[in-house]
Amino acid sequence: MFTLGCTHERLDLNLYSPEKPLVAGSDGFLSSRLRDVGAFVETLSKAPITIEYSGCWYLNKEEILQASEQNRRIVLVGYSGGCYDGVIKTANWCKERYINIPLVVLIDPTYTLSKRHKIPSNVARVKPYFSSAPLDFFGWARGDYAGILVEDPDVTVIEQPRYLKGSHVAWDKKVFMEDFINEINYLTD
């Protein structure tokens, strides 16, 4: 079951194969792009996915705690403003509870432009994506690869960015979904 928005419907992880990782994330401000992609990825990968609106990241806490108790891997994903609200805040919350995150996926991490928030050391790997349309009214919202900082570079690896065709509000979903499903399959026990 795919959950939407701040009217969070609890995701029952027992309905999914125990070796599949939980994907928890946060969409951009006033956006449903990541939730739309998440619905397709969930269907194709058979992994439990819960994506909330930017600012509602805390609604994924119960699923994250349950996934941790079940020894599932946890993947955090964020798009635009949801990269800070949904990914960094959630990763910090997980760190306080000794929950490790093998993968964080950032799509156009807007927070990197003016704020310098560090990804905590409980995250093993960061995979950034950036839209790449040369003429893009929302090009400013893409973020800055150099602004992706980690608490401990000896622990957390930041991969080279992958560039998606399209604008900030209309990036190539197909390429991202194929890549993301491969990541989920890689993290499946």
C-alpha positions as a printed Julia matrix, in Angstrom:
189×3 Matrix{Float64}:
  0.0    0.0     0.0
  1.4    3.38   -0.99
  0.73   6.23    1.45
  0.11   9.84    0.5
  0.49  13.15    2.26
  0.02  14.25    5.84
 -3.04  12.05    6.24
 -0.68   9.14    6.8
 -2.08   5.65    6.5
  0.11   3.19    8.41
  2.09   0.9     6.12
  1.98  -2.74    7.27
  5.49  -4.03    6.6
  4.36  -7.59    7.3
  2.63  -7.54    3.9
  6.01  -7.32    2.18
  8.82  -9.81    1.8
 11.13  -9.42    4.83
 14.27  -9.13    2.73
 12.98  -6.02    0.93
 14.24  -2.68    2.31
 11.84   0.0     3.53
 11.97   3.16    1.41
 10.89   6.23    3.38
 10.96   9.67    1.91
  9.7   13.18    1.5
  8.43  14.94   -1.6
  9.17  18.52   -2.54
  7.14  21.51   -1.39
  3.65  21.34   -2.99
  4.8   18.45   -5.17
  3.59  14.93   -5.81
  6.38  13.99   -8.23
  8.24  11.66   -5.88
  5.02  10.05   -4.61
  3.99   9.35   -8.2
  7.36   7.74   -8.92
  7.22   5.85   -5.61
  3.93   4.21   -6.53
  5.45   2.77   -9.72
  8.68   1.73   -8.0
  6.74  -0.02   -5.24
  4.73  -1.99   -7.79
  7.79  -3.02   -9.79
 10.21  -3.67   -6.9
  7.69  -5.13   -4.4
  9.42  -3.06   -1.69
  7.44  -1.12    0.93
  7.53   2.59    0.11
  6.1    5.49    2.07
  6.56   9.06    0.78
  5.22  12.06    2.69
  4.86  15.73    1.86
  7.79  17.97    2.69
  7.45  18.86    6.34
  5.6   15.66    7.26
  8.69  13.44    7.48
  7.87  12.49   11.08
  4.89  10.43    9.87
  7.3    7.72    8.66
  8.72   7.11   12.16
  6.6    4.07   13.03
  7.48   2.3     9.78
 11.17   3.07   10.29
 11.11   1.71   13.84
  9.27  -1.42   12.7
 11.72  -1.91    9.81
 14.63  -1.56   12.21
 13.1   -4.12   14.59
 12.67  -6.49   11.62
 16.31  -5.93   10.6
 15.22  -4.5     7.26
 17.5   -2.11    5.49
 16.16   1.44    5.32
 16.55   3.75    2.34
 15.75   7.45    2.63
 14.79   9.42   -0.48
 13.97  13.09   -0.92
 13.06  15.43   -3.73
 13.76  19.17   -3.7
 12.73  20.65   -0.32
 12.02  17.14    0.94
 15.75  16.4     0.9
 16.21  18.44    4.04
 12.81  17.94    5.67
 12.54  14.27    4.83
 16.05  12.97    4.55
 18.4   14.88    6.83
 15.91  15.28    9.67
 14.94  11.6     9.42
 18.57  10.46    9.23
 19.38  12.49   12.36
 16.34  11.05   14.13
 17.52   7.54   13.15
 21.05   8.28   14.38
 19.67   9.16   17.82
 18.14   5.65   17.86
 21.23   3.86   16.5
 19.5    3.03   13.22
 21.88   2.8    10.26
 20.87   3.94    6.78
 22.71   2.18    3.92
 21.48   4.6     1.25
 20.2    8.15    0.95
 18.89   9.32   -2.43
 18.67  13.06   -3.11
 16.9   14.49   -6.17
 17.55  18.21   -6.75
 18.42  18.88   -3.08
 17.33  22.52   -2.82
 18.65  22.86    0.76
 22.24  22.73   -0.52
 22.03  26.23   -2.02
 21.97  28.33    1.13
 21.97  25.96    4.07
 24.84  23.68    4.93
 23.28  20.76    6.72
 25.43  17.67    7.13
 24.25  14.17    6.46
 24.91  12.23    9.68
 27.43   9.43   10.06
 24.79   6.68   10.33
 24.36   7.02    6.54
 26.69   4.81    4.48
 26.11   6.18    0.98
 24.56   9.24   -0.67
 23.37   9.07   -4.27
 22.51  12.51   -5.71
 20.49  13.23   -8.85
 20.12  16.6   -10.56
 17.78  17.73  -13.32
 19.66  19.19  -16.26
 17.45  21.26  -18.59
 19.45  24.33  -19.63
 16.37  26.58  -19.71
 14.46  25.9   -16.52
 12.39  28.47  -14.62
 13.01  26.41  -11.47
 16.69  25.76  -12.21
 17.62  27.57   -9.0
 15.84  24.83   -7.02
 18.17  22.06   -8.22
 20.65  22.59   -5.46
 24.42  22.35   -5.54
 26.46  19.15   -5.48
 29.21  20.95   -3.53
 26.63  21.69   -0.82
 26.11  18.0     0.0
 28.14  17.67    3.15
 28.61  14.71    5.47
 29.38  14.55    9.15
 32.15  11.98    8.68
 33.69  11.56    5.2
 35.47   8.4     6.38
 32.09   6.75    6.97
 29.7    8.26    4.43
 30.43   8.09    0.69
 28.93  10.7    -1.63
 28.67   9.28   -5.13
 29.22  11.39   -8.22
 25.94  13.02   -9.29
 23.73  11.54  -11.96
 22.05  14.02  -14.25
 18.47  13.46  -15.34
 17.11  14.93  -18.55
 14.42  17.49  -17.95
 13.6   20.37  -15.65
 13.28  20.56  -11.89
  9.54  19.86  -12.1
  9.66  17.41  -15.02
 12.79  15.24  -14.75
 13.15  11.89  -16.49
 11.18   9.49  -14.3
 11.99   6.39  -16.36
 15.77   6.65  -15.96
 15.43   7.4   -12.24
 12.99   4.53  -11.65
 15.2    1.98  -13.41
 18.22   3.09  -11.4
 16.27   3.2    -8.12
 14.81  -0.28   -8.63
 18.35  -1.56   -9.23
 19.4    0.02   -5.92
 16.48  -1.6    -4.09
 17.33  -4.97   -5.62
 20.98  -4.52   -4.62
 19.92  -3.84   -1.03
 17.54  -6.79   -0.91
 18.96  -9.54    1.28
